[in-house]
Amino acid sequence: MNKNKENNTIIKSKREKDTKERIFKAAIDLFSEKGFDAASMREIAEMVGIKKASLYSHYNSKDQILEKILKYPIKRMGTVGQQDVNTEELIVSLGLEKFMDLAGDLILSWMEDPYMEKIWRIICIELYHNPQIKKFYSEFISLSCSYWESAFDLMIKHKLIKPIDPRLLASEYLSFYGNSYMEYFILHYDGSSASYLDEYKNRIEKHSKFIINSIKQNEEIKLGD
Amino acid sequence: MNKNKENNTIIKSKREKDTKERIFKAAIDLFSEKGFDAASMREIAEMVGIKKASLYSHYNSKDQILEKILKYPIKRMGTVGQQDVNTEELIVSLGLEKFMDLAGDLILSWMEDPYMEKIWRIICIELYHNPQIKKFYSEFISLSCSYWESAFDLMIKHKLIKPIDPRLLASEYLSFYGNSYMEYFILHYDGSSASYLDEYKNRIEKHSKFIINSIKQNEEIKLGD
DNA sequence: CCTACCGATCGGTAGG
DNA sequence: CCTACCGATCGGTAGG
C-alpha cells in the first residue's frame, strides 16, 4: 500500500517535470517563430497538448517562462567560456592568428546548440519590446566588449599587434559579429538552420582575417625593434 | 454667396490637411516611443485632440499611417543621395580620405533631420514584427552594400587602396554603422537627442579612420609601381 | 489537468 | 468630426 503510494508520487512528479519541460521547449519554438507577444499561451498549450489554464500549474505567468528561457544561455556561457585558462597565457602561447581562430570557434560552438540559435532569435526580435531581454542583452554586450578590450590590450603589451586603441579594436571586431547575427536572425532565418548559416560563417571568417591583417605588427618594425 | 461657399471649402480642406499632418506627426512620435503595436489608435487620436473614429476620415487603417511614414525616408534619400555627380569622378578628384569624409557627412546630415531619427527608431524596433518594415530595410541594406562595393572597386581600380575583396570592404565599413545605430536606437535612445548621439558620431569617425588606415595603399608600393 | 469565466484592450465601422 | 458599438483576442483565475 505504502509502496504503491510512493510509486504514484514518483510517477506523477516525473510526468509533471516532463510537462514543464515540454512547455519550455514549445515556448522556445513559438517565441522564436512569432515573437513573444504574438505567441499566445493558448498556442503554447495547444502545442503541448493540454489546455491553457493547465500551463499555470507549471509557470506563474508568460513572463516567468521567458525568464527561464533567458537563464539557459547564461548556463551555457558558464560551461563554454569560463575555463580556468588565463587569457594572457593563451595569447602568448598561441600567437595572434591561432588565438583569434580559437575565439571564433568558441563563439560558433556556442551557437551550434539548437536551443541557443532559437534563443538568440528571440533576443534579437524582442530586444526593444521587452525590458527583461533588453537588460540581458546590454549586460552581454558590455561583458563581451570588456573581455576583448583587455585581450587586445594584452596583444599590444606583447607587441603582437600595432598600438591601436583597444576599445576601438574591440568594437571593430565585435560589431561585425553583432551586425551579422542580427541580419541573419531577422532577415534570413527560416528555422531550417544550416541554409544561410554557412554563408555567415564564411563571412565571419573573412572578417577575422581582415582584422588580423589590419592590426598585426609589420615584420620590418618587428625586426627593427 | 458663391464666394463664401468657395472660401468655406478652402478653409475646410486646409483644416483637413492640417489634421492629417498632425496625425502623421503624432504617429511618428508614438510609434518611435512605444513601437507600432503598443501605440494604439486611441492614443494617436488623444494626442491630436480628436476621437479615435475621426482618424479614419484621414487614413483607412493603422497600417496606412505606417506606410506613409516609410515613404518619408525615401523622399529624403532622393534629395540627399541622388546628386547627378559621378562617383568615379568624385573619388578621383577628392582622393580616399576626403571622399570618405564626405560620405560620412552625408550619412550624418541625413540623420540630423528630427523626423529621420524617429523613423529610424521605428524601423529598428519593428524590424522583425512588421513585414512592411522588413521589406523596406532589406532593400535599403542591399542598395547601400551595392553602392559601397562599387565605390571600393573604383578605389582599387585607381590604386588608392589595396586590392581587397570590395564586397568584404563594404560590409566591414557598413556593419559598424549598422551596429552602432541599432545599439543607439535600441539601448540608449531617450528621445532627447544629442545626448548619446555625439558619442556615436565620435565612434563612427574613429571607425572611418581605422578602415582608411587598414586599406590605403602603402607609400612604398605606390612609388615602386 | 479540466471547464467556464473574467476584465481589458485592440482596430475598425455604422450612422449621424 | 462625434457617440456608440462590434467581434476578436489577450493573459490570467476560480473552482473542481
Coordinates of C-alpha atoms (C1' of nucleotides) in Angstrom, one line a residue:
Chain A
M1 CA 0.0 0.0 0.0
N2 CA 2.7 2.5 1.0
K3 CA 4.9 1.3 -1.8
N4 CA 2.1 1.9 -4.3
K5 CA 1.5 5.4 -3.0
E6 CA 5.2 6.2 -3.2
N7 CA 5.4 4.9 -6.8
N8 CA 2.4 7.0 -7.8
T9 CA 4.0 10.1 -6.3
I10 CA 7.2 9.5 -8.2
I11 CA 5.4 8.8 -11.5
K12 CA 3.3 11.8 -11.0
S13 CA 6.2 14.2 -10.3
K14 CA 8.1 12.7 -13.2
R15 CA 5.2 13.4 -15.5
E16 CA 4.9 16.9 -14.1
K17 CA 8.6 17.6 -14.8
D18 CA 8.2 16.2 -18.2
T19 CA 5.2 18.5 -19.0
K20 CA 7.1 21.5 -17.6
E21 CA 10.0 20.8 -20.0
R22 CA 7.6 20.3 -22.9
I23 CA 6.1 23.7 -22.1
F24 CA 9.6 25.2 -22.1
K25 CA 10.5 23.7 -25.5
A26 CA 7.2 24.7 -27.0
A27 CA 7.6 28.3 -25.8
I28 CA 11.1 28.5 -27.3
D29 CA 9.8 27.3 -30.6
L30 CA 6.8 29.6 -30.7
F31 CA 8.6 32.7 -29.3
S32 CA 11.4 32.3 -31.8
E33 CA 9.0 31.8 -34.6
K34 CA 6.4 34.6 -34.0
G35 CA 7.9 36.7 -31.2
F36 CA 7.0 36.9 -27.5
D37 CA 3.8 39.0 -27.8
A38 CA 2.4 37.3 -30.9
A39 CA 2.8 33.8 -29.5
S40 CA -0.1 33.2 -27.1
M41 CA -0.5 31.0 -24.1
R42 CA -3.3 29.2 -25.9
E43 CA -0.9 28.2 -28.7
I44 CA 1.8 27.0 -26.3
A45 CA -0.8 24.9 -24.5
E46 CA -2.1 23.5 -27.9
M47 CA 1.5 22.5 -28.9
V48 CA 2.0 20.7 -25.6
G49 CA -1.4 19.0 -25.9
I50 CA -3.1 20.5 -22.8
K51 CA -5.5 23.4 -22.1
K52 CA -4.2 26.9 -21.5
A53 CA -5.3 27.0 -17.8
S54 CA -3.1 24.0 -17.1
L55 CA 0.1 25.9 -18.0
Y56 CA -0.4 27.9 -14.8
S57 CA 0.3 24.9 -12.6
H58 CA 3.8 24.9 -14.0
Y59 CA 4.6 28.6 -14.5
N60 CA 3.0 31.6 -12.8
S61 CA 3.0 33.8 -15.9
K62 CA 4.1 34.1 -19.5
D63 CA 6.9 36.4 -18.3
Q64 CA 8.1 33.6 -16.0
I65 CA 8.5 31.2 -19.0
L66 CA 10.6 33.9 -20.7
E67 CA 12.7 34.4 -17.6
K68 CA 13.5 30.7 -17.5
I69 CA 14.5 30.7 -21.2
L70 CA 16.9 33.6 -20.6
K71 CA 18.6 31.7 -17.9
Y72 CA 19.6 29.0 -20.4
P73 CA 22.3 31.0 -22.3
I74 CA 23.9 32.0 -19.0
K75 CA 24.2 28.4 -18.0
R76 CA 25.7 27.6 -21.5
M77 CA 28.1 30.5 -21.3
G78 CA 29.3 29.2 -18.0
T79 CA 30.3 25.8 -19.4
V80 CA 31.8 27.2 -22.6
G81 CA 33.5 30.5 -21.6
Q82 CA 34.6 30.1 -18.0
Q83 CA 37.5 27.9 -18.5
D84 CA 40.2 28.4 -15.9
V85 CA 42.7 29.3 -18.5
N86 CA 44.4 32.7 -18.3
T87 CA 43.8 34.8 -21.4
E88 CA 47.4 36.3 -21.3
E89 CA 49.0 32.8 -21.3
L90 CA 46.7 31.8 -24.1
I91 CA 47.6 34.8 -26.3
V92 CA 51.3 34.4 -25.7
S93 CA 51.4 30.7 -26.3
L94 CA 49.1 30.6 -29.3
G95 CA 50.1 33.8 -31.0
L96 CA 47.7 36.2 -32.7
E97 CA 46.3 34.1 -35.5
K98 CA 45.6 30.9 -33.5
F99 CA 44.1 32.8 -30.6
M100 CA 41.7 34.6 -32.9
D101 CA 40.8 31.3 -34.6
L102 CA 40.2 29.6 -31.2
A103 CA 37.9 32.5 -30.1
G104 CA 35.9 32.3 -33.3
D105 CA 35.5 28.6 -32.9
L106 CA 34.3 29.1 -29.4
I107 CA 31.6 31.6 -30.4
L108 CA 30.5 29.2 -33.2
S109 CA 30.3 26.2 -30.9
W110 CA 28.2 28.2 -28.6
M111 CA 25.8 29.0 -31.4
E112 CA 25.6 25.4 -32.7
D113 CA 23.4 24.3 -29.8
P114 CA 19.9 24.3 -31.4
Y115 CA 18.3 25.9 -28.4
M116 CA 20.8 28.8 -28.5
E117 CA 20.1 29.6 -32.0
K118 CA 16.4 30.0 -31.3
I119 CA 17.0 31.8 -28.1
W120 CA 19.2 34.3 -29.9
R121 CA 16.5 34.9 -32.4
I122 CA 14.1 35.6 -29.5
I123 CA 16.6 38.1 -28.1
C124 CA 17.1 39.8 -31.4
I125 CA 13.4 40.2 -32.3
E126 CA 12.3 41.3 -28.8
L127 CA 15.3 43.5 -28.0
Y128 CA 13.2 46.6 -27.8
H129 CA 9.8 45.3 -26.8
N130 CA 10.8 43.5 -23.7
P131 CA 12.7 45.2 -20.8
Q132 CA 13.9 41.8 -19.5
I133 CA 15.6 41.0 -22.8
K134 CA 17.0 44.5 -23.2
K135 CA 18.7 44.2 -19.8
F136 CA 20.1 40.8 -20.6
Y137 CA 21.4 42.0 -24.0
S138 CA 23.0 45.1 -22.5
E139 CA 24.9 43.1 -19.9
F140 CA 26.0 40.6 -22.5
I141 CA 27.4 43.3 -24.9
S142 CA 29.1 45.1 -22.0
L143 CA 30.8 41.9 -20.9
S144 CA 32.0 40.9 -24.4
C145 CA 33.4 44.4 -25.0
S146 CA 35.4 44.3 -21.8
Y147 CA 36.8 40.9 -22.5
W148 CA 38.0 41.8 -26.0
E149 CA 39.3 45.2 -24.9
S150 CA 41.6 43.6 -22.4
A151 CA 42.5 40.9 -24.9
F152 CA 43.6 43.5 -27.5
D153 CA 45.4 45.4 -24.7
L154 CA 47.4 42.3 -23.9
M155 CA 48.3 41.8 -27.5
I156 CA 49.6 45.3 -27.7
K157 CA 51.6 44.7 -24.5
H158 CA 53.3 41.7 -26.1
K159 CA 53.8 43.6 -29.3
L160 CA 51.7 41.2 -31.4
I161 CA 49.7 44.0 -32.9
K162 CA 50.0 47.7 -33.6
P163 CA 49.3 50.1 -30.7
I164 CA 45.7 51.0 -31.7
D165 CA 43.1 52.0 -29.1
P166 CA 42.0 48.5 -27.8
R167 CA 38.4 49.8 -27.1
L168 CA 38.1 50.7 -30.8
L169 CA 39.5 47.4 -31.9
A170 CA 37.1 45.5 -29.6
S171 CA 34.2 47.3 -31.2
E172 CA 35.5 46.9 -34.7
Y173 CA 35.9 43.2 -34.1
L174 CA 32.5 42.7 -32.4
S175 CA 30.3 45.0 -34.4
F176 CA 30.7 42.8 -37.4
Y177 CA 29.5 39.8 -35.4
G178 CA 26.7 41.8 -33.9
N179 CA 25.5 43.0 -37.3
S180 CA 25.9 39.6 -39.0
Y181 CA 23.9 37.8 -36.4
M182 CA 21.2 40.4 -36.3
E183 CA 20.9 40.3 -40.0
Y184 CA 20.9 36.5 -40.0
F185 CA 18.2 36.2 -37.4
I186 CA 16.0 38.9 -38.6
L187 CA 16.2 38.7 -42.4
H188 CA 17.3 35.2 -43.3
Y189 CA 16.4 32.9 -40.5
D190 CA 13.8 30.3 -41.6
G191 CA 14.1 27.7 -38.8
S192 CA 15.7 25.2 -41.1
S193 CA 19.2 26.2 -39.9
A194 CA 22.3 25.5 -41.9
S195 CA 20.9 27.2 -45.0
Y196 CA 22.2 30.7 -44.6
L197 CA 24.3 30.0 -41.6
D198 CA 27.2 28.6 -43.6
E199 CA 27.3 31.8 -45.6
Y200 CA 27.6 33.8 -42.4
K201 CA 30.3 31.5 -41.1
N202 CA 32.2 32.2 -44.2
R203 CA 31.8 36.0 -44.0
I204 CA 32.8 36.0 -40.3
E205 CA 36.0 34.1 -41.2
K206 CA 36.9 36.6 -43.8
H207 CA 36.2 39.4 -41.3
S208 CA 38.5 37.9 -38.8
K209 CA 41.3 37.7 -41.4
F210 CA 40.7 41.3 -42.4
I211 CA 41.1 42.5 -38.8
I212 CA 44.2 40.4 -38.2
N213 CA 45.8 41.8 -41.4
S214 CA 44.9 45.3 -40.4
I215 CA 46.4 45.2 -36.9
K216 CA 49.3 42.7 -36.9
Q217 CA 52.7 44.2 -36.3
N218 CA 54.6 44.7 -39.6
E219 CA 57.6 42.3 -40.0
E220 CA 60.1 45.2 -40.6
I221 CA 59.1 47.0 -37.5
K222 CA 59.4 43.8 -35.5
L223 CA 62.9 43.3 -36.8
G224 CA 63.9 46.8 -36.1
D225 CA 62.7 46.5 -32.5
Chain B
M1 CA -22.9 83.6 -51.9
N2 CA -20.7 81.6 -54.3
K3 CA -17.6 83.3 -52.9
N4 CA -18.5 82.4 -49.4
K5 CA -19.0 78.8 -50.3
E6 CA -15.6 78.7 -52.0
N7 CA -14.0 80.2 -49.0
N8 CA -15.5 77.7 -46.7
T9 CA -14.4 74.9 -48.9
I10 CA -10.8 76.2 -48.9
I11 CA -10.8 76.7 -45.2
K12 CA -12.3 73.3 -44.6
S13 CA -9.8 71.5 -46.8
K14 CA -6.9 73.4 -45.2
R15 CA -8.0 72.3 -41.8
E16 CA -8.4 68.8 -43.0
K17 CA -4.9 68.8 -44.4
D18 CA -3.6 70.2 -41.1
T19 CA -5.3 67.5 -39.1
K20 CA -3.9 64.8 -41.4
E21 CA -0.4 66.2 -40.8
R22 CA -0.9 66.4 -37.1
I23 CA -2.0 62.7 -37.1
F24 CA 1.2 61.9 -39.1
K25 CA 3.4 63.6 -36.6
A26 CA 1.7 62.2 -33.6
A27 CA 2.0 58.7 -35.1
I28 CA 5.8 59.2 -35.6
D29 CA 6.2 60.3 -32.0
L30 CA 4.1 57.5 -30.6
F31 CA 5.4 54.7 -32.8
S32 CA 9.0 55.7 -32.1
E33 CA 8.4 55.9 -28.4
K34 CA 6.4 52.7 -27.8
G35 CA 6.6 50.7 -31.0
F36 CA 3.9 50.2 -33.7
D37 CA 1.8 47.6 -31.9
A38 CA 2.0 49.2 -28.5
A39 CA 0.9 52.6 -29.7
S40 CA -2.9 52.5 -30.1
M41 CA -5.1 54.5 -32.5
R42 CA -6.8 55.8 -29.3
E43 CA -3.5 57.3 -28.1
I44 CA -2.8 58.9 -31.5
A45 CA -6.3 60.4 -31.5
E46 CA -5.8 61.7 -28.0
M47 CA -2.5 63.4 -28.9
V48 CA -4.1 65.1 -31.9
G49 CA -7.1 66.1 -29.8
I50 CA -9.9 64.2 -31.6
K51 CA -11.7 61.0 -31.2
K52 CA -10.4 57.7 -32.5
A53 CA -13.1 57.2 -35.1
S54 CA -12.2 60.5 -36.7
L55 CA -8.8 59.2 -37.6
Y56 CA -10.4 57.0 -40.2
S57 CA -11.6 60.0 -42.3
H58 CA -7.9 60.7 -42.9
Y59 CA -6.3 57.3 -43.1
N60 CA -8.0 54.0 -43.9
S61 CA -6.1 52.0 -41.3
K62 CA -3.2 52.0 -38.9
D63 CA -1.0 50.2 -41.5
Q64 CA -1.7 53.0 -43.9
I65 CA -0.3 55.6 -41.5
L66 CA 2.9 53.5 -41.2
E67 CA 3.0 53.2 -45.0
K68 CA 3.1 57.0 -45.3
I69 CA 5.8 57.2 -42.6
L70 CA 8.0 54.8 -44.5
K71 CA 7.7 56.9 -47.7
Y72 CA 9.4 59.8 -45.9
P73 CA 13.0 58.5 -45.8
I74 CA 12.7 57.5 -49.5
K75 CA 11.8 61.1 -50.4
R76 CA 14.7 62.3 -48.2
M77 CA 17.1 59.8 -49.7
G78 CA 16.2 61.2 -53.1
T79 CA 17.1 64.8 -52.2
V80 CA 20.3 63.9 -50.4
G81 CA 21.8 61.0 -52.3
Q82 CA 20.7 61.3 -55.8
Q83 CA 23.0 64.1 -56.9
D84 CA 24.0 63.9 -60.5
V85 CA 27.7 63.6 -59.7
N86 CA 29.6 60.6 -60.9
T87 CA 31.1 58.6 -58.1
E88 CA 34.2 57.7 -60.0
E89 CA 35.0 61.4 -60.7
L90 CA 34.3 62.2 -57.1
I91 CA 36.8 59.5 -55.9
V92 CA 39.5 60.6 -58.3
S93 CA 39.2 64.3 -57.6
L94 CA 38.8 64.1 -53.8
G95 CA 41.1 61.2 -53.1
L96 CA 40.5 58.5 -50.5
E97 CA 40.3 60.5 -47.2
K98 CA 38.2 63.3 -48.4
F99 CA 35.8 61.1 -50.2
M100 CA 35.2 59.0 -47.1
D101 CA 34.8 62.2 -45.0
L102 CA 32.2 63.5 -47.5
A103 CA 30.3 60.2 -47.4
G104 CA 30.3 60.2 -43.6
D105 CA 29.0 63.8 -43.5
L106 CA 26.2 62.9 -45.9
I107 CA 25.0 60.0 -43.8
L108 CA 25.1 62.2 -40.7
S109 CA 23.2 65.1 -42.4
W110 CA 20.6 62.5 -43.4
M111 CA 20.2 61.5 -39.8
E112 CA 20.0 65.1 -38.4
D113 CA 16.5 65.6 -39.7
P114 CA 14.5 65.1 -36.5
Y115 CA 11.9 63.0 -38.3
M116 CA 14.5 60.7 -39.7
E117 CA 15.9 59.9 -36.3
K118 CA 12.5 58.9 -35.0
I119 CA 11.7 56.9 -38.2
W120 CA 14.9 55.0 -37.9
R121 CA 14.0 54.1 -34.4
I122 CA 10.6 52.8 -35.6
I123 CA 12.4 50.8 -38.2
C124 CA 14.9 49.3 -35.7
I125 CA 12.3 48.3 -33.2
E126 CA 9.8 46.9 -35.6
L127 CA 12.3 45.2 -38.0
Y128 CA 11.0 41.8 -37.2
H129 CA 7.4 42.4 -36.2
N130 CA 6.3 44.2 -39.3
P131 CA 6.7 42.8 -42.8
Q132 CA 6.3 46.2 -44.4
I133 CA 9.3 47.5 -42.4
K134 CA 11.3 44.3 -43.0
K135 CA 11.0 44.7 -46.7
F136 CA 12.0 48.4 -46.6
Y137 CA 15.1 47.6 -44.5
S138 CA 16.2 44.7 -46.7
E139 CA 16.1 46.9 -49.8
F140 CA 17.9 49.7 -48.0
I141 CA 20.7 47.4 -46.9
S142 CA 21.0 45.9 -50.3
L143 CA 21.3 49.3 -52.0
S144 CA 23.9 50.6 -49.6
C145 CA 26.0 47.5 -50.0
S146 CA 25.9 47.7 -53.8
Y147 CA 26.9 51.4 -53.7
W148 CA 29.9 50.9 -51.4
E149 CA 31.0 47.7 -53.2
S150 CA 31.3 49.6 -56.4
A151 CA 32.9 52.6 -54.7
F152 CA 35.7 50.4 -53.2
D153 CA 36.0 48.7 -56.6
L154 CA 36.7 52.1 -58.2
M155 CA 39.3 52.9 -55.5
I156 CA 41.1 49.6 -56.2
K157 CA 41.0 50.4 -60.0
H158 CA 42.6 53.8 -59.3
K159 CA 45.1 52.2 -56.9
L160 CA 44.0 54.3 -54.0
I161 CA 43.6 51.2 -51.8
K162 CA 44.9 47.7 -51.5
P163 CA 43.2 45.1 -53.7
I164 CA 41.0 43.6 -51.1
D165 CA 37.6 42.0 -52.0
P166 CA 35.3 45.1 -52.3
R167 CA 32.3 43.2 -51.1
L168 CA 34.1 42.4 -47.8
L169 CA 35.2 46.0 -47.5
A170 CA 31.7 47.2 -48.0
S171 CA 30.4 45.0 -45.2
E172 CA 33.3 45.9 -42.9
Y173 CA 32.6 49.6 -43.5
L174 CA 28.8 49.4 -43.2
S175 CA 28.4 46.8 -40.4
F176 CA 29.9 49.2 -37.9
Y177 CA 27.3 51.8 -38.9
G178 CA 24.6 49.3 -38.7
N179 CA 25.6 48.0 -35.3
S180 CA 26.1 51.5 -33.9
Y181 CA 22.8 52.8 -35.0
M182 CA 21.0 49.7 -33.8
E183 CA 22.7 50.0 -30.4
Y184 CA 22.0 53.7 -30.2
F185 CA 18.3 53.4 -31.1
I186 CA 17.6 50.3 -29.0
L187 CA 19.7 50.7 -25.9
H188 CA 20.4 54.4 -25.5
Y189 CA 17.8 56.5 -27.3
D190 CA 15.7 58.6 -24.9
G191 CA 14.0 61.0 -27.3
S192 CA 16.1 63.9 -26.1
S193 CA 18.5 63.5 -29.0
A194 CA 22.0 64.9 -28.8
S195 CA 22.8 63.1 -25.5
Y196 CA 24.4 59.9 -26.7
L197 CA 24.4 60.8 -30.4
D198 CA 27.6 62.8 -30.1
E199 CA 29.4 59.8 -28.6
Y200 CA 28.3 57.7 -31.6
K201 CA 29.4 60.3 -34.1
N202 CA 32.8 60.2 -32.4
R203 CA 33.0 56.4 -32.6
I204 CA 32.0 56.4 -36.2
E205 CA 34.7 58.9 -37.1
K206 CA 37.3 56.7 -35.4
H207 CA 35.9 53.7 -37.3
S208 CA 36.3 55.5 -40.6
K209 CA 39.9 56.4 -39.8
F210 CA 40.6 52.8 -38.8
I211 CA 39.2 51.5 -42.1
I212 CA 41.2 54.1 -44.1
N213 CA 44.4 53.2 -42.4
S214 CA 43.8 49.5 -42.9
I215 CA 43.1 49.7 -46.7
K216 CA 45.1 52.6 -48.0
Q217 CA 47.9 51.8 -50.4
N218 CA 51.3 51.9 -48.7
E219 CA 53.6 54.7 -49.9
E220 CA 56.5 52.4 -50.8
I221 CA 54.4 50.2 -53.1
K222 CA 53.0 53.3 -54.7
L223 CA 56.5 54.5 -55.5
G224 CA 57.6 51.2 -56.8
D225 CA 54.6 51.0 -59.1
Chain C
dC1 C1' -5.3 18.6 -15.6
dC2 C1' -10.1 20.5 -17.0
dT3 C1' -14.4 23.8 -18.0
dA4 C1' -16.0 28.1 -17.7
dC5 C1' -15.4 32.6 -17.0
dC6 C1' -13.2 37.5 -16.1
dG7 C1' -11.9 42.4 -17.4
dA8 C1' -9.1 44.8 -20.5
dT9 C1' -7.8 46.3 -24.8
dC10 C1' -7.5 46.3 -29.6
dG11 C1' -8.6 48.0 -34.7
dG12 C1' -12.3 49.2 -37.2
dT13 C1' -17.4 50.5 -38.5
dA14 C1' -22.4 52.5 -38.6
dG15 C1' -24.8 56.3 -38.7
dG16 C1' -25.3 60.9 -38.0
Chain D
dC1 C1' -15.8 65.4 -36.6
dC2 C1' -18.8 62.7 -32.9
dT3 C1' -21.3 58.7 -30.0
dA4 C1' -22.0 54.2 -29.6
dC5 C1' -21.0 49.9 -30.8
dC6 C1' -18.7 45.4 -32.9
dG7 C1' -16.1 40.9 -32.8
dA8 C1' -11.7 39.2 -31.7
dT9 C1' -8.2 38.2 -28.8
dC10 C1' -5.4 38.5 -24.9
dG11 C1' -3.3 36.8 -20.0
dG12 C1' -5.0 35.1 -16.1
dT13 C1' -8.3 33.0 -12.3
dA14 C1' -12.0 30.2 -9.7
dG15 C1' -13.2 26.0 -8.6
dG16 C1' -13.3 21.4 -9.1

